[in-house]
Coordinates of C-alpha atoms in Angstrom, one line a residue:
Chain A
X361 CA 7.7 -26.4 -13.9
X362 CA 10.4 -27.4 -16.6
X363 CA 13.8 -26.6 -15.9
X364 CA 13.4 -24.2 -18.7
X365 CA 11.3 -22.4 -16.9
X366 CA 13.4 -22.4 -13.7
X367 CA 15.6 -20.7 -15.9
X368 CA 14.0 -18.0 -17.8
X369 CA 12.9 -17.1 -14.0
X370 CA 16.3 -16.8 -13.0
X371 CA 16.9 -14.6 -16.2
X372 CA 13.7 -12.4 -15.7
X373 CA 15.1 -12.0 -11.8
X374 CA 18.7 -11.5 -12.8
X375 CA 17.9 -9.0 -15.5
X376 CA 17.9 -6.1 -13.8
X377 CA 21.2 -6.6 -11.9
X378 CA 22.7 -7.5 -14.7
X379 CA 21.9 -4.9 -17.3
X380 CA 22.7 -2.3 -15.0
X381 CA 26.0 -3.0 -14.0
X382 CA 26.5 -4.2 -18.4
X383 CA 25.2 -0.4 -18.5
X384 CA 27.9 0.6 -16.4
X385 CA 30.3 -0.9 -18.4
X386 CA 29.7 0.0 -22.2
X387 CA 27.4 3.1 -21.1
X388 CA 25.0 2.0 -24.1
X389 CA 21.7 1.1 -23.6
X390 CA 21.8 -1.1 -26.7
X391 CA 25.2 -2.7 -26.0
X392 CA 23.8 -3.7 -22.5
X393 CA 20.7 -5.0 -23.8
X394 CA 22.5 -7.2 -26.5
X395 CA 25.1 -8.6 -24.1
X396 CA 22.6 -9.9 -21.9
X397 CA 20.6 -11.3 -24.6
X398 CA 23.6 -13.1 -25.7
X399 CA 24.3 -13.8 -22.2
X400 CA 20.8 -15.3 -21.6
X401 CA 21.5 -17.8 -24.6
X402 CA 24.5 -18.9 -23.5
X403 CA 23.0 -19.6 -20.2
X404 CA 20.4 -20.9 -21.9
X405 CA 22.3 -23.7 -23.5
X406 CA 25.0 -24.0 -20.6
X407 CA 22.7 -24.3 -17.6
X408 CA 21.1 -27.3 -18.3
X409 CA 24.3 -29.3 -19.2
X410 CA 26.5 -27.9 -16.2
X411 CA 23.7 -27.0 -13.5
X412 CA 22.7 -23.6 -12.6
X413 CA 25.4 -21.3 -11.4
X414 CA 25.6 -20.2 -7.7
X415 CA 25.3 -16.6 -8.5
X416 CA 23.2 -16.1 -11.9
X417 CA 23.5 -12.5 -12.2
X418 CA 27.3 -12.5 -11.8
X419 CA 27.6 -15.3 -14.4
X420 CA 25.3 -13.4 -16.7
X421 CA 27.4 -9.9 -16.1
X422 CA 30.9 -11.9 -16.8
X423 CA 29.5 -13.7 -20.1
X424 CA 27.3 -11.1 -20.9
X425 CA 30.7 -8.6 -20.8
X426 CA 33.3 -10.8 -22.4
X427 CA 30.6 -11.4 -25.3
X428 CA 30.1 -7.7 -25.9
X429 CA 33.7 -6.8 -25.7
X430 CA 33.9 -9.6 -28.7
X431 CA 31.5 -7.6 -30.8
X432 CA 32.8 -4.5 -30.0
X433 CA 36.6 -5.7 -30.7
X434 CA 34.8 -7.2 -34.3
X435 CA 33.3 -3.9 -35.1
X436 CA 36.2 -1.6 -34.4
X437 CA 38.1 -3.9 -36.4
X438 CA 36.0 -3.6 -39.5
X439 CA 34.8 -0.3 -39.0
X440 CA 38.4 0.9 -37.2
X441 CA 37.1 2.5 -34.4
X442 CA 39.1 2.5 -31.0
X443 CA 37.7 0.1 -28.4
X444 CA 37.9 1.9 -25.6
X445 CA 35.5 4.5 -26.8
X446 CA 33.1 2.2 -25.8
X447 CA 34.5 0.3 -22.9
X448 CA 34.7 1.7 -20.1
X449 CA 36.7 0.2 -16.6
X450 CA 37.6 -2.6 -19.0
X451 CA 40.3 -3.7 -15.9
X452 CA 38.2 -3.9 -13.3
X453 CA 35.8 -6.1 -14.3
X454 CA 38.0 -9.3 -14.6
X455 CA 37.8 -10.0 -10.9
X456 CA 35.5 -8.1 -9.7
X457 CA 32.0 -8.6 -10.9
X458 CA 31.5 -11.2 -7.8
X459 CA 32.5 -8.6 -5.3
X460 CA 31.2 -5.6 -7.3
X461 CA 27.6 -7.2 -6.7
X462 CA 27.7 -7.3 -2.7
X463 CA 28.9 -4.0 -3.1
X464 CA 26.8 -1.0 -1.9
X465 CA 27.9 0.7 -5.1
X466 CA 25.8 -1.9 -7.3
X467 CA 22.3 -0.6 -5.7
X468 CA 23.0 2.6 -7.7
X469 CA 23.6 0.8 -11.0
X470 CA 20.2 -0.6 -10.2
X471 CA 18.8 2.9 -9.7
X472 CA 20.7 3.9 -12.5
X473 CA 19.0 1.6 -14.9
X474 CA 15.6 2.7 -13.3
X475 CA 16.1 6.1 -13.0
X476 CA 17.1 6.4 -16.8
X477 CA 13.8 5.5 -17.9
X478 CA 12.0 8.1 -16.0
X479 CA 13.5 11.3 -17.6
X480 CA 11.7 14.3 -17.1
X481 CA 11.6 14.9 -21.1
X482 CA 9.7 11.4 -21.6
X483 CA 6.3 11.8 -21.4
X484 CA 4.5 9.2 -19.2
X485 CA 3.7 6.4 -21.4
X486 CA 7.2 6.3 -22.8
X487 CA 8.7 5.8 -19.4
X488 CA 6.4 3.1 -18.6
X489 CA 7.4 1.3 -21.8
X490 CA 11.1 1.7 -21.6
X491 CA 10.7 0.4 -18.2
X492 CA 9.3 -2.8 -19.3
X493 CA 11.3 -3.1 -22.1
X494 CA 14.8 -3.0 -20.5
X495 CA 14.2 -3.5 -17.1
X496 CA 11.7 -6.2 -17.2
X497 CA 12.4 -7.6 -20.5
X498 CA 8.9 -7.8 -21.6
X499 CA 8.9 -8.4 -25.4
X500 CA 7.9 -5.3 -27.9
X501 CA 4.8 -7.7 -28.8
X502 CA 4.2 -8.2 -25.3
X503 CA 3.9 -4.9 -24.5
X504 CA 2.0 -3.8 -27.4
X505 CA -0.6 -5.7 -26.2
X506 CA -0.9 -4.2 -22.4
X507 CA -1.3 -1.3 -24.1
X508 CA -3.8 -2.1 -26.7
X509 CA -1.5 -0.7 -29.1
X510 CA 0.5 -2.4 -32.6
X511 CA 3.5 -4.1 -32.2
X512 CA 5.2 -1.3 -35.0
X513 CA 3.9 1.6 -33.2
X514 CA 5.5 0.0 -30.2
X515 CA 9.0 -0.7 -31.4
X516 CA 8.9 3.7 -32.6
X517 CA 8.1 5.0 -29.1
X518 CA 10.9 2.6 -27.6
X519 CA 12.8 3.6 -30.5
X520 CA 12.2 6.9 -29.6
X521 CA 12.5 7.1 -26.1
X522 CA 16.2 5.2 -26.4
X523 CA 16.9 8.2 -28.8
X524 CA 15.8 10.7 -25.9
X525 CA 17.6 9.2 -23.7
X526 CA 20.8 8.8 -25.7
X527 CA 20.8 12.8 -26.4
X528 CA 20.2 13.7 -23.0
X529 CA 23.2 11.8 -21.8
X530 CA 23.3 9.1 -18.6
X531 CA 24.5 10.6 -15.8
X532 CA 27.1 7.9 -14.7
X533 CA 28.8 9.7 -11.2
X534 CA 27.6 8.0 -8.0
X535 CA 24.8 10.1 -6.6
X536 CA 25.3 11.9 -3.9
X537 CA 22.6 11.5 -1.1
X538 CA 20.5 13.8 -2.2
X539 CA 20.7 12.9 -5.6
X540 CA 20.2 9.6 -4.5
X541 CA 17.0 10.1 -3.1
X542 CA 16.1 12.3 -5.7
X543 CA 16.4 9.4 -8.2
X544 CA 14.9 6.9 -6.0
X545 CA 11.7 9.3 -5.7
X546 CA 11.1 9.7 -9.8
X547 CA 11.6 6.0 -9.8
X548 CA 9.1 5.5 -7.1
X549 CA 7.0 7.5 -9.4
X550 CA 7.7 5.1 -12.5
X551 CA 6.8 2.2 -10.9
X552 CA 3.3 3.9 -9.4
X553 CA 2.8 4.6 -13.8
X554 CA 3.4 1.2 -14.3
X555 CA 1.5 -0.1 -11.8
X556 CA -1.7 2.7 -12.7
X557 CA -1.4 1.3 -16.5
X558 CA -2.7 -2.2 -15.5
X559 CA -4.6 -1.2 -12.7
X560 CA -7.0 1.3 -14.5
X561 CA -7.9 -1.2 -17.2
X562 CA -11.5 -2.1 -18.2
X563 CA -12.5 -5.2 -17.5
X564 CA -12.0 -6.2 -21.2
X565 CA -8.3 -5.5 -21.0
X566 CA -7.6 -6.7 -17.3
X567 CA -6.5 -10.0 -17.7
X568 CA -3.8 -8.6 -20.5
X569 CA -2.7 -5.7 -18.5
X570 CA -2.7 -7.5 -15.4
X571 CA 0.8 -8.2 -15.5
X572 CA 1.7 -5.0 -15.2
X573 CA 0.4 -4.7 -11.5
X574 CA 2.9 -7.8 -11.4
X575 CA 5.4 -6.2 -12.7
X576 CA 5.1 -3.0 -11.1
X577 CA 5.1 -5.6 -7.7
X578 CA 8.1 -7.0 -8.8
X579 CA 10.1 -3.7 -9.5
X580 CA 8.9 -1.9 -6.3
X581 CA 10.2 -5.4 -3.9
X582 CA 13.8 -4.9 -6.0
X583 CA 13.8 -1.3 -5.2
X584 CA 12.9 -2.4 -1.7
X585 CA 15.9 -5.2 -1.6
X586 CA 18.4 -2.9 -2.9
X587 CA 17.2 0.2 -0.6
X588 CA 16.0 -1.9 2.3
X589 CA 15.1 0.8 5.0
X590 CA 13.0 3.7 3.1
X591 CA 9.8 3.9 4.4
X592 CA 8.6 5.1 1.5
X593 CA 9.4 2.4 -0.8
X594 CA 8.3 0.0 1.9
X595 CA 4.6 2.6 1.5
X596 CA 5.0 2.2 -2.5
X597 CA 5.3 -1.9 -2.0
X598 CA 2.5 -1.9 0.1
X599 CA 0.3 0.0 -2.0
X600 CA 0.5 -1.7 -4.9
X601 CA -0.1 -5.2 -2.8
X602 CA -2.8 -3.8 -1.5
X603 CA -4.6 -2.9 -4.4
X604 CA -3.5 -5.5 -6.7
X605 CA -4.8 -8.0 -3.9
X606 CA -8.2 -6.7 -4.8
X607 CA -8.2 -7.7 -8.5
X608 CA -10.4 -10.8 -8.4
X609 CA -13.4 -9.2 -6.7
X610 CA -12.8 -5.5 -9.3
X611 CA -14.8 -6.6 -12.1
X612 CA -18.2 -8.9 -12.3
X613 CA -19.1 -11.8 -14.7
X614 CA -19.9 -8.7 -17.5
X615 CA -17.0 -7.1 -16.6
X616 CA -18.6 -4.0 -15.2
X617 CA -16.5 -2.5 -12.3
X618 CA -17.6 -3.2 -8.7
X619 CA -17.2 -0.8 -5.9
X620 CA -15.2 -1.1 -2.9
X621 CA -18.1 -1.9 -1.1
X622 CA -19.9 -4.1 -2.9
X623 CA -16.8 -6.1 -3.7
X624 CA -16.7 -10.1 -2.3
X625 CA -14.0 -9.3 0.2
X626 CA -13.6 -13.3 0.3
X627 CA -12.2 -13.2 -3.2
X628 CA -9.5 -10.6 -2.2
X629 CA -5.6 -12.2 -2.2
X630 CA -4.9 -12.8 1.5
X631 CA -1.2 -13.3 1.0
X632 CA -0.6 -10.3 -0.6
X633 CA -2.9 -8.8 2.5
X634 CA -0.4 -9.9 4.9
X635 CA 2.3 -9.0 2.5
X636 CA 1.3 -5.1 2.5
X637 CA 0.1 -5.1 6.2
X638 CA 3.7 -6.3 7.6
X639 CA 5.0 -2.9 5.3
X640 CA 3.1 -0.4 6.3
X641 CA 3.8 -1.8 9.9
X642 CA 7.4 -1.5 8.8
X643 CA 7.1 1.7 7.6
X644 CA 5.7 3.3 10.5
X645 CA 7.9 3.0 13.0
X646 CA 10.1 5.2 11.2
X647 CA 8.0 8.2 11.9
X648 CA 8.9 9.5 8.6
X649 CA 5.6 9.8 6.5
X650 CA 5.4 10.1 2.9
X651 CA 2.7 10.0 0.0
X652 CA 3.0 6.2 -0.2
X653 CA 2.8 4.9 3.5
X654 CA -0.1 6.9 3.9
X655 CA -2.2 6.0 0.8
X656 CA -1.0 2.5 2.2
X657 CA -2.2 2.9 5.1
X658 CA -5.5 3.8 3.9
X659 CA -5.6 0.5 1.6
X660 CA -4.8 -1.3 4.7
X661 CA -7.7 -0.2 6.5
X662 CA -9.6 -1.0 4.0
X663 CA -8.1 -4.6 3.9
X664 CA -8.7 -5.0 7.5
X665 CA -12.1 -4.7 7.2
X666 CA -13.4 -8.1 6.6
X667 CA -17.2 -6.1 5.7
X668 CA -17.5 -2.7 4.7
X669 CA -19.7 -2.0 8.0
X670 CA -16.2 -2.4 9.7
X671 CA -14.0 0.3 8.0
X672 CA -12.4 2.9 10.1
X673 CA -13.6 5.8 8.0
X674 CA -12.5 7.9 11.2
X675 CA -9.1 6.8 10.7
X676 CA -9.4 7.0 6.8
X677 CA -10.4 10.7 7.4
X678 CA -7.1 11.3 9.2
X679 CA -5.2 9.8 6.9
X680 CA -6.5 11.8 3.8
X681 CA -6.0 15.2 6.3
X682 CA -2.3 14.0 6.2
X683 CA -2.0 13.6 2.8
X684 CA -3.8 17.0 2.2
X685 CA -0.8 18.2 4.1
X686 CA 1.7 16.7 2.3
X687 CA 0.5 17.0 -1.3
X688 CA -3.1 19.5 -1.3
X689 CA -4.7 18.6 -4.6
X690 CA -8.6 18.8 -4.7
X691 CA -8.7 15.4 -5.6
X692 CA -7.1 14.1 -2.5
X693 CA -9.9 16.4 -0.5
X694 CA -12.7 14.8 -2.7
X695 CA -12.1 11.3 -1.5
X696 CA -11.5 12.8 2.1
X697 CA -14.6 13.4 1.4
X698 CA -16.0 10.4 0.8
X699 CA -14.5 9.2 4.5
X700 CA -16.5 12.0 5.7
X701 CA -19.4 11.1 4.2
X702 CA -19.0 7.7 6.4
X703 CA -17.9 9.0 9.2
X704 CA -19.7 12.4 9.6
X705 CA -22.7 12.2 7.0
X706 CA -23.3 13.5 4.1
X707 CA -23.7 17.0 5.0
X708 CA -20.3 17.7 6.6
X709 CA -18.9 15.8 3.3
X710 CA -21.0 18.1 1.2
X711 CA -19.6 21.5 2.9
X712 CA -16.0 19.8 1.8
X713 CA -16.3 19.6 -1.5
X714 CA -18.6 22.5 -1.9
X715 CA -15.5 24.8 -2.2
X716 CA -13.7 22.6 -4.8
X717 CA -16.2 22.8 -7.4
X718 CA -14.5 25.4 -9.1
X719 CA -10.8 23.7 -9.6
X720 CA -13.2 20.7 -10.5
X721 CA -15.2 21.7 -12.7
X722 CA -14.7 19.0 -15.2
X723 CA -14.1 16.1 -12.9
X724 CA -16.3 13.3 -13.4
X725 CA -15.7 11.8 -9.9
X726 CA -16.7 15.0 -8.5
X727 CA -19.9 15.4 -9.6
X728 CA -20.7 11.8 -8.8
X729 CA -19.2 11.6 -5.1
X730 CA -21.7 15.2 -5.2
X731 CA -24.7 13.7 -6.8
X732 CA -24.7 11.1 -4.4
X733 CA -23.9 12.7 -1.4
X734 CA -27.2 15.6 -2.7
X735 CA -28.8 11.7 -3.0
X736 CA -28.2 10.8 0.5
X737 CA -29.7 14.1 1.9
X738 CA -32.9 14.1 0.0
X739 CA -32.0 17.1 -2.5
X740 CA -33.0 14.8 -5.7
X741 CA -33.7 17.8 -7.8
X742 CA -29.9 18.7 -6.9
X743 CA -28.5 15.4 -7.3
X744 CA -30.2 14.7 -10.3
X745 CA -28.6 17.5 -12.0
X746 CA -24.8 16.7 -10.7
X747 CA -25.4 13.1 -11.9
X748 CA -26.6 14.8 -15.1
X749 CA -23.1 16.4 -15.6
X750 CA -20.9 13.1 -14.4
X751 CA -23.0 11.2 -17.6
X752 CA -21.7 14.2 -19.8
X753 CA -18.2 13.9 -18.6
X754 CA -17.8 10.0 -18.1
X755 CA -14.6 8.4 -20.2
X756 CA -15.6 5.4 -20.6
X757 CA -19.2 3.6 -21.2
X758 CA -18.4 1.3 -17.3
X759 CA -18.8 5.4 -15.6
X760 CA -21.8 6.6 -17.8
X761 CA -23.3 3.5 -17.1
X762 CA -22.9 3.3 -13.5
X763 CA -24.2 6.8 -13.0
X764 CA -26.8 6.2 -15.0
X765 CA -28.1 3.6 -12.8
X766 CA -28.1 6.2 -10.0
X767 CA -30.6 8.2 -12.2
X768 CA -32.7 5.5 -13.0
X769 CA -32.7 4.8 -8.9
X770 CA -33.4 8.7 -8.3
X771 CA -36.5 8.1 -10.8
X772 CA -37.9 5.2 -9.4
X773 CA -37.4 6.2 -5.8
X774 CA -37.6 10.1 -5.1
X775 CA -37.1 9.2 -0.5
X776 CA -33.8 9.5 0.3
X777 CA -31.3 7.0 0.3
X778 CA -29.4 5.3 3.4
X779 CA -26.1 4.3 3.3
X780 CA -25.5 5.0 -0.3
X781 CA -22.1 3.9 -1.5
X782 CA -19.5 6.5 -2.2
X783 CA -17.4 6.5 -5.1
X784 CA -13.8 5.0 -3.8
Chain B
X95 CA 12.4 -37.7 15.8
X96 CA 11.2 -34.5 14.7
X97 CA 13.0 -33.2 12.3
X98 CA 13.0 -29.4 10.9
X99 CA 13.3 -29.2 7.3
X100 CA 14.4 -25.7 6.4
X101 CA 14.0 -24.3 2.6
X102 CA 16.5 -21.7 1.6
X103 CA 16.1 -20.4 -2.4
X104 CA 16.8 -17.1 -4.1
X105 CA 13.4 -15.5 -3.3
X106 CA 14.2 -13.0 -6.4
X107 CA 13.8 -15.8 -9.0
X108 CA 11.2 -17.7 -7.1
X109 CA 9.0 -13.9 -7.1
X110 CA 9.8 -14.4 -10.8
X111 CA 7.5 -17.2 -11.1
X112 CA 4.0 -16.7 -12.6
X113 CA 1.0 -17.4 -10.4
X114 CA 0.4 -20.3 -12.8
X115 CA 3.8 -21.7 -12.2
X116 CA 3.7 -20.6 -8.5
X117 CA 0.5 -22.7 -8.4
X118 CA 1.8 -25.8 -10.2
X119 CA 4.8 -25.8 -7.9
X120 CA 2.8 -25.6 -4.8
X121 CA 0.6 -28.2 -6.3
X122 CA 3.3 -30.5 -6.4
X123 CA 4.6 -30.2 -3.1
X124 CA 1.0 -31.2 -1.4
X125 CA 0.9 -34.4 -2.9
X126 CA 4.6 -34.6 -1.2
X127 CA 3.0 -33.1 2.1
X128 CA 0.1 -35.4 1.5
X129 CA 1.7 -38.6 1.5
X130 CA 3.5 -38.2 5.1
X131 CA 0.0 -36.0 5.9
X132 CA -1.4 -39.7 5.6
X133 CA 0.8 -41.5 8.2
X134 CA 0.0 -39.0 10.6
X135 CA 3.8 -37.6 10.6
X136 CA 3.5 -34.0 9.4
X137 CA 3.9 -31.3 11.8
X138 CA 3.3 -27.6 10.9
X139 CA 4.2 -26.0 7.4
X140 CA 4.9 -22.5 7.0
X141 CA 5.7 -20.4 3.6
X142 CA 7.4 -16.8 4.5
X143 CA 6.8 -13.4 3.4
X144 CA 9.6 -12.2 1.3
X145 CA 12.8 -10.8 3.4
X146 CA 11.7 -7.3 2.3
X147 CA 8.8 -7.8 5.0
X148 CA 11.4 -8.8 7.8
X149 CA 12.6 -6.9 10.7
X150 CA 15.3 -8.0 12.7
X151 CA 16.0 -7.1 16.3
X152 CA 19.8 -7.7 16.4
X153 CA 21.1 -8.1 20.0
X154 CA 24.3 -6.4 21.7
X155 CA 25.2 -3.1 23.5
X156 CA 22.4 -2.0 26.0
X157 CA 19.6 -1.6 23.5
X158 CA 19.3 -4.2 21.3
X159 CA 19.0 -2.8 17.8
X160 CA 15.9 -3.2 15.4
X161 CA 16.8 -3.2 11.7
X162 CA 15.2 -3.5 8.2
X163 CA 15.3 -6.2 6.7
X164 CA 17.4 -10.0 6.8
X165 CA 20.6 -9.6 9.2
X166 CA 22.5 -10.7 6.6
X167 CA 22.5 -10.2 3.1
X168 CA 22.9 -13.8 1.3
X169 CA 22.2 -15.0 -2.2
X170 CA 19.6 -17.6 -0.7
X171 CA 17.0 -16.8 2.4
X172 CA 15.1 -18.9 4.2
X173 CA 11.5 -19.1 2.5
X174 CA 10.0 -21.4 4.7
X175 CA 9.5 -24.8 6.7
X176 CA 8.7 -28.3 7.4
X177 CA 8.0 -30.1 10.4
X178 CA 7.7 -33.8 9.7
X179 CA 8.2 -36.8 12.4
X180 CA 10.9 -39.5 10.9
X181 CA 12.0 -42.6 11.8
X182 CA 15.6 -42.1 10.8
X183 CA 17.4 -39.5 9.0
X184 CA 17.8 -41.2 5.9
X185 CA 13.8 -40.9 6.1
X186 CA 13.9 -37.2 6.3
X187 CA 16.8 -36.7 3.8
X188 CA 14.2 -38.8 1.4
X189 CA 11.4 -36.2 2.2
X190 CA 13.6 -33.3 1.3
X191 CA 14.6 -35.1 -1.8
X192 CA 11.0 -35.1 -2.5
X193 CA 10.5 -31.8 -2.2
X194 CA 13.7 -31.3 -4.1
X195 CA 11.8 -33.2 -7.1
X196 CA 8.9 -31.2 -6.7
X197 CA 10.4 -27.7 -7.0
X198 CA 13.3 -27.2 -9.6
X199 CA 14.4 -23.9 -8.2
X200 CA 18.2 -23.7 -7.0
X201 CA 18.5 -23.9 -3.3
X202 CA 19.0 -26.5 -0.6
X203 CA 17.2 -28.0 2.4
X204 CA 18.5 -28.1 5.8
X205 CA 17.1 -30.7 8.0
X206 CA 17.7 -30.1 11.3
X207 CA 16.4 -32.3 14.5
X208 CA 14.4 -30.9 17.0
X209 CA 15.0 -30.5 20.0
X210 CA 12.3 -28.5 21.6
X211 CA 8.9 -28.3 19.9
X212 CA 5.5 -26.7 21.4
X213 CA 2.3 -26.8 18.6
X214 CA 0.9 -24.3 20.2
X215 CA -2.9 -23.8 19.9
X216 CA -4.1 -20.9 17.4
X217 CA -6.5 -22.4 15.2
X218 CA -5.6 -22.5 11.6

C-alpha cells in the first residue's frame, strides 16, 4: 500500500465523524459535504509533506470548518447575506473540536448523520443511497453501479432525497433516551437495507455489489464503537458477519446460487466467523433479546456447524419461536419451518405452514419450502403442483430454475426423497 | 531475550482497508515474519478482533465489574502481537522497524521484554 492509500483510508474512516459534527456546525447537508471534500484535499496535499496527524478526524473537522466559513464569508459578501444564518456555535468550535470528539455528545452527531438518511418519508432505496453517498462517500458513479442503475438517474434520487430531507428539517436537539434509541433502531434498520442490497444480488452482480455487505460491515462496527453496549447492534454486527462470511461458497462457477447446505463450508471467511461468534456471545449476556441477536444467533449455529449433518436445527427451532414472539410475520414461521422439517420431519413442518397459506398466497418460498416438504413425504402429485406455482411466481430465472430441477427430479424419481434440502 | 512486540493502530482506518490492500499488507509482513521464521527466533503471532468484540472485566469493589468494550477509549488499540527472540534490543527495534516498513498505517510498536512466557500446547 502507497501512502496514498493510507490516506484515503484514513479519509473513508474519518468521514463519518467528521461530516457529522461539520453537520452540526453549518446544519447543511451540502455545506458539510463540501467542507470535507475541501478538507480531504487539503489533507491530501498536507499529509504527505508534514506526516499524518495524530487525530485525522479532528484535523479534517478544524480545516474542513475554517474552509467552509471562508466560502460562506465569500458568498455573503457577494450575495450580502448575514453569516450567521448559516453558522451556527461559530465560538465554540475554536478550541474545542479536540475535546468535542471524546465527548459523549459527538456519538449523537454520528447518529445524527445516520439517522438523517433513514427518514420515514424516503422510500427504501433512497435511504440506502444517501447513506452511501454521505456517510460512506461512495462516488455517484460508484453507486450507480451497485445498483445496476445510470450514473444521471443516480445523481436525481440523491438529488431528491437531499431535497426531502432539507424540507423536512434535521432535528438538531440532543435526543433524549428514548429518542435516542428510537434513532439508533431506524438506523439499525438502514444499515440491514444496505447490507440486503448487496446481499441479495445475482451472481452476475455480486462481485459489484459486494461492497455494500462491506460497507454495511463497516457502518454497523461504527455504530457499535460509538454505542458500545447495545446488544442489539452487537446482534446487527453479527449478522451481517455472519452472512457476509458466506459469500465465497453463495454462488458456483455459473453463478447459480447454492444452498446452505450444499455450500463448501471450507470456503466460508473464518475470521469474520470468529468475529460474529465473540458478538452474539457479547450480546447474550445481557439478557435483553432483540430481532438481531436472535437472527444472529441462528447464523451462528449455522456457522458452527462445520457439515450440515451437525446443525442444531433443535436450537434453530427455538430461536425462530423467539423471534415469532417478538416480530409474528408468516415468513419468520415458514423458515421455522424449515428447522422443523430437520428436526421433527416433514410432517410436523407441514402442519406449520399449512395454516399460512392464505397470508402466503403469493410467496414463492412458500410454495417451494411446501413442495418439498409434500416431496419428502411421498405426496408427488401434491408437490408437483406446489412446485408448479413457485415456477409461476419465481423473480428471477436462478428460482425458476432451481425449482425446476425439483420437477425434473419428481419426474424421474416418483419414491420419496430422504433428506431433501430445505430452502434456507 | 524474548521480546514482546506490541502493534497499536487506529483499527477504524485499518477496517477501512480493502481486502486487497488488507491482503497486500499482510503479505508484506510474512516475508518480515519469514525472515526471523528462518533463524528459528519467532515465537507466536496473534492479529485481534476489532475492540468492538472485547469485553473487559475491570477489577475493584467486591464484584469485579464486566464491561463492553476496551477499558479505555484511545485513538489507537492494540491490534495485535509479536513474539520474536533477539539478541539485543537494537535487534528488536530493527524488527519493528521492519514491520514499520511493511505497513504504512499510523501507529507505533511497543517492544517490551518478557519476562514470563509459557507456549502453551493447543495446536494451531
Amino acid at each position: 500500500m502507497t501512502d496514498l492509500a493510507w490516506i484515503e483510508a484514513a479519509l473513508t474512516a474519518a468521514r463519518p465523524q467528521a461530516v457529522a459534527a461539520l453537520l452540526r456546525y453549518f446544519r447543511d447537508l451540502d455545506i458539510a459535504e463540501e467542507a470535507f471534500q475541501e478538507a480531504s484535499l487539503r489533507a491530501l496535499k498536507n499529509w504527505p509533506r508534514n506526516g499524518p496527524p495524530r487525530d485525522p478526524a479532528a484535523w479534517l473537522i478544524f480545516v474542513g470548518r475554517n474552509a467552509a466559513i471562508d466560502a460562506v464569508r465569500r458568498d455573503s459578501r457577494q450575495q450580502e447575506l448575514p453569516p450567521e444564518e448559516k453558522i451556527s456555535d461559530l465560538d465554540d468550535v475554536e478550541t474545542r473540536v479536540v475535546e468535542r470528539l471524546d465527548n459523549s455528545d459527538y456519538r449523537d452527531d454520528v447518529l445524527r448523520l445516520l439517522f438523517v438518511c433513514c427518514h420515514p418519508e424516503l422510500p427504501a432505496t433512497q435511504q440506502i443511497a444517501l447513506a452511501l453517498r454521505i456517510v460512506s462517500g461512495l462516488t455517484v458513479p460508484q453507486i450507480a453501479r451497485a445498483f445496476l442503475v445510470g450514473e444521471s438517474a443516480m445523481e436525481q434520487r440523491i438529488t431528491r432525497a437531499k431535497a426531502r430531507i432539507a424540507k423536512a428539517g434535521i432535528p438538531f436537539g440532543t435526543p433524549g433516551a428514548v429518542e435516542r434509541a428510537e434513532r439508533l433502531a431506524a438506523v439499525a434498520a438502514m444499515i440491514y437495507l444496505v447490507f440486503n442490497e448487496g446481499y441479495s444480488a445475482e451472481a452476475d452482480s455480486a462481485d459489484r455489489r459486494r461492497s455494500l455487505c462491506d460497507e454495511a460491515i463497516r457502518l454497523s462496527r461504527l455504530l457499535l464503537r460509538l454505542f458500545p453496549a447495545e446488544p442489539e447492534i452487537m446482534g446487527l454486527t453479527a449478522l451481517l458477519l455472519l452472512q457476509h462470511a458466506r459469500a465465497d461458497a453463495r454462488f458456483d462457477a455459473n453463478g447459480a446460487a447454492i444452498l446452505l447446505d450444499e455450500q463448501d463450508r471450507t470456503l466460508w471467511n473464518r475470521a469474520m466467523i470468529a468475529e460474529g461468534l465473540a458478538l452474539v456471545d457479547k450480546a447474550m449476556r445481557h439478557h435483553r433479546p432483540g430481532v438481531y441477536q436472535i437472527q444472529a444467533a441462528i447464523a451462528a449455529l449455522h456457522a458452527r456447524a462445520a457439515r450440515p449433518e451437525e446443525t442444531d436445527w433443535a436450537e434453530i427451532n427455538l430461536l425462530y419461536r423467539a423471534l415469532e414472539q417478538l416480530q409474528p410475520s408468516p415468513v419468520v414461521t415458514l423458515n421455522r419451518a424449515v428447522a422443523v422439517a430437520k428436526a421433527e420431519g416433514p410432517e410436523a413442518a407441514l402442519d406449520l405452514i399449512e395454516p399460512l397459506a392464505e397470508r402466503l398466497f403469493g410467496y414463492f418460498y412458500f410454495f417451494g419450502v411446501k413442495g418439498n416438504l409434500l416431496m419428502q413425504l411421498g405426496r408427488n402429485g401434491e408437490a408437483k403442483a406446489a412446485f408448479d406455482r413457485a415456477i409461476s411466481l419465481a423473480r428471477t430465472p436462478a428460482e425458476a430454475a432451481h425449482i425446476r430441477m425439483h420437477l425434473d427430479r419428481l419426474a424421474r424419481d416418483s419414491a420419496p426423497r430422504q433428506g431433501a434440502s430445505g430452502i434456507v | 531475550m524474548l521480546y514482546a512486540i506490541l502493534c497499536y493502530s487506529d483499527e477504524n482506518v485499518v477496517g477501512s482497508w480493502t481486502k486487497e490492500e488488507d491482503d497486500a499488507c499482510l503479505a508484506r509482513l510474512k516475508v518480515v515474519q519469514d525472515k526471523v521464521a528462518a533463524e528459528g527466533r519467532m515465537g507466536p503471532v496473534a492479529r485481534l478482533v476489532p475492540t468492538t468484540a472485547a469485553t473487559t472485566l475491570r477489577k475493584g469493589g467486591e464484584e469485579p465489574l464486566v464491561i463492553d468494550g476496551p477499558f479505555a477509549e484511545t485513538k489507537e488499540q492494540l491490534l495485535g502481537f509479536y513474539t520474536i527472540d533477539c539478541r539485543s534490543l537494537d535487534e528488536a527495534i530493527d524488527f519493528a522497524r521492519d514491520l514499520a516498513t511493511a505497513n504504512p498505517a499510523p501507529g507505533s510498536y511497543e517492544i517490551r521484554p518478557v519476562r514470563l512466557f509459557r507456549p502453551g500446547a493447543r495446536p494451531t
